[in-house]
Short mmCIF file of N, CA and C in Angstrom, two decimals:
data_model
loop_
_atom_site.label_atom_id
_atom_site.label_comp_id
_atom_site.label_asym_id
_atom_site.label_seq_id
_atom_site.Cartn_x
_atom_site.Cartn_y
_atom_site.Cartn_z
N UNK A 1 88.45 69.20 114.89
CA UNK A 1 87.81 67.91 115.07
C UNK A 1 88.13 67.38 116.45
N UNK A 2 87.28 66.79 117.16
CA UNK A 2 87.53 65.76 118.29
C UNK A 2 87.80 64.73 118.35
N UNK A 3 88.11 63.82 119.30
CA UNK A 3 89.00 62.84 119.34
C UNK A 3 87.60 61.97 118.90
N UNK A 4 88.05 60.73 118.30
CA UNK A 4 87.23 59.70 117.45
C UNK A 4 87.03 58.44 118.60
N UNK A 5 85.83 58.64 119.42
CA UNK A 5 85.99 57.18 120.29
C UNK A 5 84.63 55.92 119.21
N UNK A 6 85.53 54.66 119.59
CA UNK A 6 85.09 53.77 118.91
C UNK A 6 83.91 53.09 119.61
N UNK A 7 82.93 52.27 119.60
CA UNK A 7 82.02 51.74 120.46
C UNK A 7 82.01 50.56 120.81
N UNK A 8 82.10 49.88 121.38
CA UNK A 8 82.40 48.08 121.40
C UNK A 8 81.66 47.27 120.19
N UNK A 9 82.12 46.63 119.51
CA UNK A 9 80.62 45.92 118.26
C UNK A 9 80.05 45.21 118.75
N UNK A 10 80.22 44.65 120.21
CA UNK A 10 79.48 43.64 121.40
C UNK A 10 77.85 44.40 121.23
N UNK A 11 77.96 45.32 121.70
CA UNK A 11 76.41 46.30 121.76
C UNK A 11 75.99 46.49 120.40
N UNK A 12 74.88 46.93 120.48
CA UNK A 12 74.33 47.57 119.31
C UNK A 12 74.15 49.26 119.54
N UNK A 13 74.48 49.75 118.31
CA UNK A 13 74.61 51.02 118.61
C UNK A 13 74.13 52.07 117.40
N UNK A 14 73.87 53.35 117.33
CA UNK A 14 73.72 54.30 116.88
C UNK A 14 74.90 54.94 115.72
N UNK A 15 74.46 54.67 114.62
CA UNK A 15 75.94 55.61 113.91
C UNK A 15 75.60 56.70 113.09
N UNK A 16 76.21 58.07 112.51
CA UNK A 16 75.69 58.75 111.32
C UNK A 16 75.50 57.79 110.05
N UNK A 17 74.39 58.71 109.91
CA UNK A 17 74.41 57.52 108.44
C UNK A 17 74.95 58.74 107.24
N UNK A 18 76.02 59.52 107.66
CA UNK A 18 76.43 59.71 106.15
C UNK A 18 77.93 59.34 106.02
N UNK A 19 78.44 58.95 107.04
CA UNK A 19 80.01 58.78 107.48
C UNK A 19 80.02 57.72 108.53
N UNK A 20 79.31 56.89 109.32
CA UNK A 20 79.21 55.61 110.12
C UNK A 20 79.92 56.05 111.35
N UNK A 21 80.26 56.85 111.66
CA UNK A 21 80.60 57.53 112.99
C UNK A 21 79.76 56.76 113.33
N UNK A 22 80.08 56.53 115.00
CA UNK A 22 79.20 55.81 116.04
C UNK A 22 79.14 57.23 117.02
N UNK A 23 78.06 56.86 117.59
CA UNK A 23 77.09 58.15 118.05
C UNK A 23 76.98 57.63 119.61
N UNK A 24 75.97 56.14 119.97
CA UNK A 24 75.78 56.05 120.79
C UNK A 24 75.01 54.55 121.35
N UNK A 25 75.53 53.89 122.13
CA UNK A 25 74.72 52.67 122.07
C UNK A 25 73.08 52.45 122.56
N UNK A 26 72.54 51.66 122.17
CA UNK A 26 71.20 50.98 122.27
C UNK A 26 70.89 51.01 123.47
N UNK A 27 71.96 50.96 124.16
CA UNK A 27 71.61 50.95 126.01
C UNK A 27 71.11 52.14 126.57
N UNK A 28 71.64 53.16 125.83
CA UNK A 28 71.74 54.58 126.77
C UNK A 28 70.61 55.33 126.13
N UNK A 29 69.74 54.48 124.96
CA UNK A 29 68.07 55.27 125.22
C UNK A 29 67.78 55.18 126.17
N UNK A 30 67.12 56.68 127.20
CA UNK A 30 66.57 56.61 127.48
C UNK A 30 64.81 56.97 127.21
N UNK A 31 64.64 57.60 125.75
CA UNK A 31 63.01 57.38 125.38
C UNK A 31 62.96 57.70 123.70
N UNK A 32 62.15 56.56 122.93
CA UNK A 32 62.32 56.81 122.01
C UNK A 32 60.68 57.55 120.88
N UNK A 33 60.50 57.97 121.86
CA UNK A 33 59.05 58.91 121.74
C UNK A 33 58.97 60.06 121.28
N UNK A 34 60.55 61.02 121.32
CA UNK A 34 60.27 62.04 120.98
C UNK A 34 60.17 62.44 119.61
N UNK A 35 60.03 63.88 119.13
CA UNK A 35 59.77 63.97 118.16
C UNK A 35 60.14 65.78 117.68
N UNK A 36 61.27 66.01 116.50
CA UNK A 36 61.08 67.34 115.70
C UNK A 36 60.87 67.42 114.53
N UNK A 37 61.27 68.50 114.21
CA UNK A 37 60.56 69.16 112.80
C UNK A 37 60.64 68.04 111.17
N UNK A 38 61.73 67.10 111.97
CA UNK A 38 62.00 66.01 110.82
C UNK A 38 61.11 64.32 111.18
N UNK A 39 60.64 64.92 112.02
CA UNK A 39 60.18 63.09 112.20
C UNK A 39 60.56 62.82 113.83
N UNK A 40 60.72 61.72 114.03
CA UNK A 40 61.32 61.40 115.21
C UNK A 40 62.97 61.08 115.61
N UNK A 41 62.76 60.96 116.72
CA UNK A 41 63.81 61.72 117.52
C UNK A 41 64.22 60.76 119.00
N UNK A 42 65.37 60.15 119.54
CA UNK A 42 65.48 60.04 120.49
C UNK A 42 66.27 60.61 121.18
N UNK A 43 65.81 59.76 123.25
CA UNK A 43 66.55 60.99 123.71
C UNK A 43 67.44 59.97 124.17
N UNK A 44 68.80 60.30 124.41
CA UNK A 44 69.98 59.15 124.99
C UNK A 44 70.54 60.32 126.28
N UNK A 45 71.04 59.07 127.23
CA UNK A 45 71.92 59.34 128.14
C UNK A 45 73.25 60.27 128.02
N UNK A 46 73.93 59.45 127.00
CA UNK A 46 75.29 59.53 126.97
C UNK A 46 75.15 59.36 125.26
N UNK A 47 76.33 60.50 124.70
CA UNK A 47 76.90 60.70 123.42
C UNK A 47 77.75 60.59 122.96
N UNK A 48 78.77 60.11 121.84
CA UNK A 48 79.81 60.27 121.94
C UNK A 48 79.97 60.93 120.43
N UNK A 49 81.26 61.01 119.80
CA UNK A 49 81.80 61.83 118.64
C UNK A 49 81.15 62.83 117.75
N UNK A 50 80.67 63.53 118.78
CA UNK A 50 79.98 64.98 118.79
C UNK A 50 80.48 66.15 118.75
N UNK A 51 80.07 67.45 118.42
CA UNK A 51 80.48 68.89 118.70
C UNK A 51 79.48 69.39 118.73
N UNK A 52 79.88 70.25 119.90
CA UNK A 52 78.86 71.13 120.46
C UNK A 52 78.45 72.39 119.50
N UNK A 53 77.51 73.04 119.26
CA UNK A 53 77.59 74.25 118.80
C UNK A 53 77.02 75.46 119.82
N UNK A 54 76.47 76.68 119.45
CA UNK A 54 76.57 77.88 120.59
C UNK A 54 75.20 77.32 120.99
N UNK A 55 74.72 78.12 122.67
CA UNK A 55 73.76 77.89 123.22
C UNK A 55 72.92 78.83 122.70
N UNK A 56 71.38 78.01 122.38
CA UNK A 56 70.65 79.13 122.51
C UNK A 56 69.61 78.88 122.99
N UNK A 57 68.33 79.26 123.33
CA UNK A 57 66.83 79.41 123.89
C UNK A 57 66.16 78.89 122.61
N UNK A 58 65.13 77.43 123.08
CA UNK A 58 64.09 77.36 121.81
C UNK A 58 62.95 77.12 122.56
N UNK A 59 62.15 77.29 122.31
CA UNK A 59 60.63 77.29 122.49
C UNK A 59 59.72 75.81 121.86
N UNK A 60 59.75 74.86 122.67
CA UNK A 60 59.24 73.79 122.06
C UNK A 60 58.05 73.35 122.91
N UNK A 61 57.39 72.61 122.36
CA UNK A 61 56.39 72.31 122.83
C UNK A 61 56.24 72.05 124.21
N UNK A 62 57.27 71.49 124.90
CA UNK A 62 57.12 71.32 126.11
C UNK A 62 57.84 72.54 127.22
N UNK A 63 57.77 73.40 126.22
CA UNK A 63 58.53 75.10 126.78
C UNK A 63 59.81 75.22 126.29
N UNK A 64 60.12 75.93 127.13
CA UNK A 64 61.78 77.25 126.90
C UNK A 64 62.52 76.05 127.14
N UNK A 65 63.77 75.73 126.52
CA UNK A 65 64.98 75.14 126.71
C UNK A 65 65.91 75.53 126.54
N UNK A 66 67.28 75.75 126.81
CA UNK A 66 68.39 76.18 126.60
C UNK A 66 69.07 74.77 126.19
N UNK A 67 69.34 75.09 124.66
CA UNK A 67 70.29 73.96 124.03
C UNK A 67 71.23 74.18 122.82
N UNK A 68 72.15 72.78 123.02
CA UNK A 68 73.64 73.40 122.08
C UNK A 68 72.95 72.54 120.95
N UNK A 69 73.44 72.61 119.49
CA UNK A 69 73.44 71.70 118.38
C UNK A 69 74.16 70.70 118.47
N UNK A 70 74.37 69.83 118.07
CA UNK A 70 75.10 68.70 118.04
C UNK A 70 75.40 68.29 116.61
N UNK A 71 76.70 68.14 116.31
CA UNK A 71 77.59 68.17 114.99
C UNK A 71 78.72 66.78 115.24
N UNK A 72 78.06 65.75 114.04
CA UNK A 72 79.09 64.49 113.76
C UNK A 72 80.19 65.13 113.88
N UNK A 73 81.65 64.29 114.39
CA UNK A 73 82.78 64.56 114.31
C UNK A 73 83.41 64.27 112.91
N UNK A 74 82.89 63.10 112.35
CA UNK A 74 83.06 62.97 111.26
C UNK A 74 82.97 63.68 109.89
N UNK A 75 81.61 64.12 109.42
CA UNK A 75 81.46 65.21 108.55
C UNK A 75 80.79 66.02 108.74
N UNK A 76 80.64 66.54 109.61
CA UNK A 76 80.23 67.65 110.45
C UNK A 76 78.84 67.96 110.12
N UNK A 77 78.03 67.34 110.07
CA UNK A 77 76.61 67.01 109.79
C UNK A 77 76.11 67.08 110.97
N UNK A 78 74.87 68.33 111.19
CA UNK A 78 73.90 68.56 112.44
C UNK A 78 72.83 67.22 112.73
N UNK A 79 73.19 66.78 113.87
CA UNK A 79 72.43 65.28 114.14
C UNK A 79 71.80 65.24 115.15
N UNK A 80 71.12 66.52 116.14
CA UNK A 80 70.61 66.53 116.85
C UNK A 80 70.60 67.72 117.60
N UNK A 81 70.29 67.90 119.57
CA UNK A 81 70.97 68.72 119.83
C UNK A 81 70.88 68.33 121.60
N UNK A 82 71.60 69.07 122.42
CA UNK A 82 71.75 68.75 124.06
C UNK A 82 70.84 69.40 124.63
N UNK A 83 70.38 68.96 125.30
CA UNK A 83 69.25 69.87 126.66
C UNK A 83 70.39 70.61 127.79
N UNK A 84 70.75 71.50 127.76
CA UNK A 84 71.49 72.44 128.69
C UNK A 84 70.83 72.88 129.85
N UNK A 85 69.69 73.33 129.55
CA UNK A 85 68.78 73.84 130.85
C UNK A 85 67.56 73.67 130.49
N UNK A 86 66.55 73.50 131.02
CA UNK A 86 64.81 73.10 130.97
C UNK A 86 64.18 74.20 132.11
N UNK A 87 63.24 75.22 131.53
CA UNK A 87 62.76 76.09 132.41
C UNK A 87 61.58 76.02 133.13
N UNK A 88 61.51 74.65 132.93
CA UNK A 88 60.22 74.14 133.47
C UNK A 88 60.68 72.98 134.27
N UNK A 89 59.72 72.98 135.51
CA UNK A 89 60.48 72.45 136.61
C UNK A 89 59.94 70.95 136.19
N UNK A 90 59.06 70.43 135.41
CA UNK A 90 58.52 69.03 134.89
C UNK A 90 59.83 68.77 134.14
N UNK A 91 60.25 69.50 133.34
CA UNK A 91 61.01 69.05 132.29
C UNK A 91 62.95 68.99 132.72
N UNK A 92 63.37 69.08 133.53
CA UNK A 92 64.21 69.18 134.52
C UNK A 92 65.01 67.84 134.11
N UNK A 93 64.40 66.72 133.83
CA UNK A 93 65.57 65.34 134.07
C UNK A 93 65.81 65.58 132.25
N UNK A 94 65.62 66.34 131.38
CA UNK A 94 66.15 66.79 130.12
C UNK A 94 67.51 66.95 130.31
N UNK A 95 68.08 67.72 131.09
CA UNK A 95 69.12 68.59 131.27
C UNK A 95 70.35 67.74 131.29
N UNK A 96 71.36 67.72 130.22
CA UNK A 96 72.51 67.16 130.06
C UNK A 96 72.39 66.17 128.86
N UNK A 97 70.84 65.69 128.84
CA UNK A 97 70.80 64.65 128.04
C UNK A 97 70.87 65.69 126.37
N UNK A 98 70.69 64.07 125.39
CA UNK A 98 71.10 64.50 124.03
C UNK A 98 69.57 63.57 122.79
N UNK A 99 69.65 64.62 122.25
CA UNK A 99 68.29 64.44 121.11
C UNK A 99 69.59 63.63 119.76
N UNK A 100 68.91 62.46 119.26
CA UNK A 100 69.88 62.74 118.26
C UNK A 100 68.49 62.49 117.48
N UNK A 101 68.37 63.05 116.40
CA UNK A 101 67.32 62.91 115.16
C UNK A 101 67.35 62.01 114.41
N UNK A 102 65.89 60.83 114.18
CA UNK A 102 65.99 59.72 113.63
C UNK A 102 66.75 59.33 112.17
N UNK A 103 66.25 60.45 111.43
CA UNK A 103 66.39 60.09 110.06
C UNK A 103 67.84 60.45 110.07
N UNK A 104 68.52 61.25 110.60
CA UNK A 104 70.23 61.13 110.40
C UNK A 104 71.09 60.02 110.88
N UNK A 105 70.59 59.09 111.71
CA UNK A 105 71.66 58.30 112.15
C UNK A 105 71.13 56.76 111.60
N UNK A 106 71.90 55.87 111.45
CA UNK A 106 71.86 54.51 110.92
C UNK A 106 71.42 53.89 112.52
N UNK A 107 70.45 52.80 112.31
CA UNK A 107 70.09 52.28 113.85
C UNK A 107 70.58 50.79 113.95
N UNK A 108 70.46 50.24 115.26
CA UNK A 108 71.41 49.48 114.81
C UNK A 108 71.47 47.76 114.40
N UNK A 109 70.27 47.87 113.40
CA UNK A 109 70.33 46.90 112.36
C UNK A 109 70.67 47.11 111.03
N UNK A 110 71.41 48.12 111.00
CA UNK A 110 71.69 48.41 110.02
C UNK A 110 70.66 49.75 108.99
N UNK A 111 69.77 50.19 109.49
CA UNK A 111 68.66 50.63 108.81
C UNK A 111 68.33 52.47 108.47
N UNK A 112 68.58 52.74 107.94
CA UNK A 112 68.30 54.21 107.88
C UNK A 112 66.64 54.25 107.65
N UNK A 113 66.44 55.91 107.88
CA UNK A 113 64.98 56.06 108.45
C UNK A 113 65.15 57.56 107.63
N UNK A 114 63.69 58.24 107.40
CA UNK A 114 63.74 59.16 106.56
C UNK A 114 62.34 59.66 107.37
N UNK A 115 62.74 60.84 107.11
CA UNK A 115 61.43 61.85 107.54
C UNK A 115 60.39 61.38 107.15
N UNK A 116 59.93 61.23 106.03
CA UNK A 116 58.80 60.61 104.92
C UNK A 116 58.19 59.76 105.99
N UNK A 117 59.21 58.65 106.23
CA UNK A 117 58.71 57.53 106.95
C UNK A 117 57.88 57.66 108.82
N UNK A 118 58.18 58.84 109.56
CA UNK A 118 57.58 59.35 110.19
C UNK A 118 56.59 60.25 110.21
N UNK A 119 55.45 60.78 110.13
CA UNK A 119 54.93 61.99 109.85
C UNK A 119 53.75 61.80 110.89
N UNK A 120 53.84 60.76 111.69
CA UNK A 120 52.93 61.03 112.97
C UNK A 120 53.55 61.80 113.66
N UNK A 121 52.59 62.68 114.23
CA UNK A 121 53.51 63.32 115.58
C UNK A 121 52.31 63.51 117.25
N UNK A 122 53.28 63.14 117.85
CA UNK A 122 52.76 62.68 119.57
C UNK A 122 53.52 63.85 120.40
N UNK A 123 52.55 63.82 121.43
CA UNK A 123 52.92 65.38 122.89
C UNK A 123 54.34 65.33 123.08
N UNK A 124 55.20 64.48 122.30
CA UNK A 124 56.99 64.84 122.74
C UNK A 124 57.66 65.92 122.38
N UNK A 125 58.24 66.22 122.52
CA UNK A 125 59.37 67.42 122.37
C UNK A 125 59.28 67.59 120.80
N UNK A 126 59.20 68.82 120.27
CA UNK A 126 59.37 69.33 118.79
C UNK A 126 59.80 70.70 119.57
N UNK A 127 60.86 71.30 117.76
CA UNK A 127 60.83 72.57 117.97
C UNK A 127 59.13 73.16 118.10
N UNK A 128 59.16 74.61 118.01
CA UNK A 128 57.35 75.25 118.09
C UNK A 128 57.42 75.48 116.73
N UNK A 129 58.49 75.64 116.04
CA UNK A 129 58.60 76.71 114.76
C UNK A 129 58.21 75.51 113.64
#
């Protein structure tokens, strides 16, 4: 497990919703448009009480990416994943940033979100599969 950082309760912020881990604050969306295989999806700056998992190559709509999984510190629940590399020279300001997936994390009014409740989907980022 990794070290447990806390988030200020000043902000509003991002938590798992199966264990309330805090994930990431309200500030550091930077777009909340995207979209995978579960619904929607945002993309943030900065992450916190995460684990990485192995790199691999996915093929998404907006091309080849090289990315890790992303795993709560808390109960080790897959909540998203990192943009490592973007092989497309458009898709380039991806790189470092972090997907966390809507319906896993609590937002921050308190509210959980469920696949069900998304099923539009727009030109953002999905896996292809």
């Amino acid at each position: 497990m990794g070290r447990l950082f806390l988030i200020s309760l000043e902000g509003s912020f991002y938590s798992c919703k199966y264990c309330e881990t805090h994930f990431a604050l309200s500030d550091d969306i930077i777009s909340k448009s995207f979209h995978c295989r579960h619904g929607r999806a945002y993309l943030f700056d900065k992450v916190v009480n995460v684990t990485e998992g192995e790199e691999e190559e996915r093929l998404m709509i907006t091309g080849l990416h090289t990315v890790v999984d992303i795993f709560c510190i808390g109960c080790g629940s897959i909540v998203g994943w990192k943009y490592e590399f973007a092989h497309e020279k458009n898709q380039k300001y991806k790189e470092g940033k972090f997907i966390l997936e809507r319906f896993k994390v609590s937002g921050p009014d308190g509210s959980n979100y469920f696949a069900a409740q998304e099923l539009q989907v727009s030109e953002s980022d999905a896996d292809d599969a």
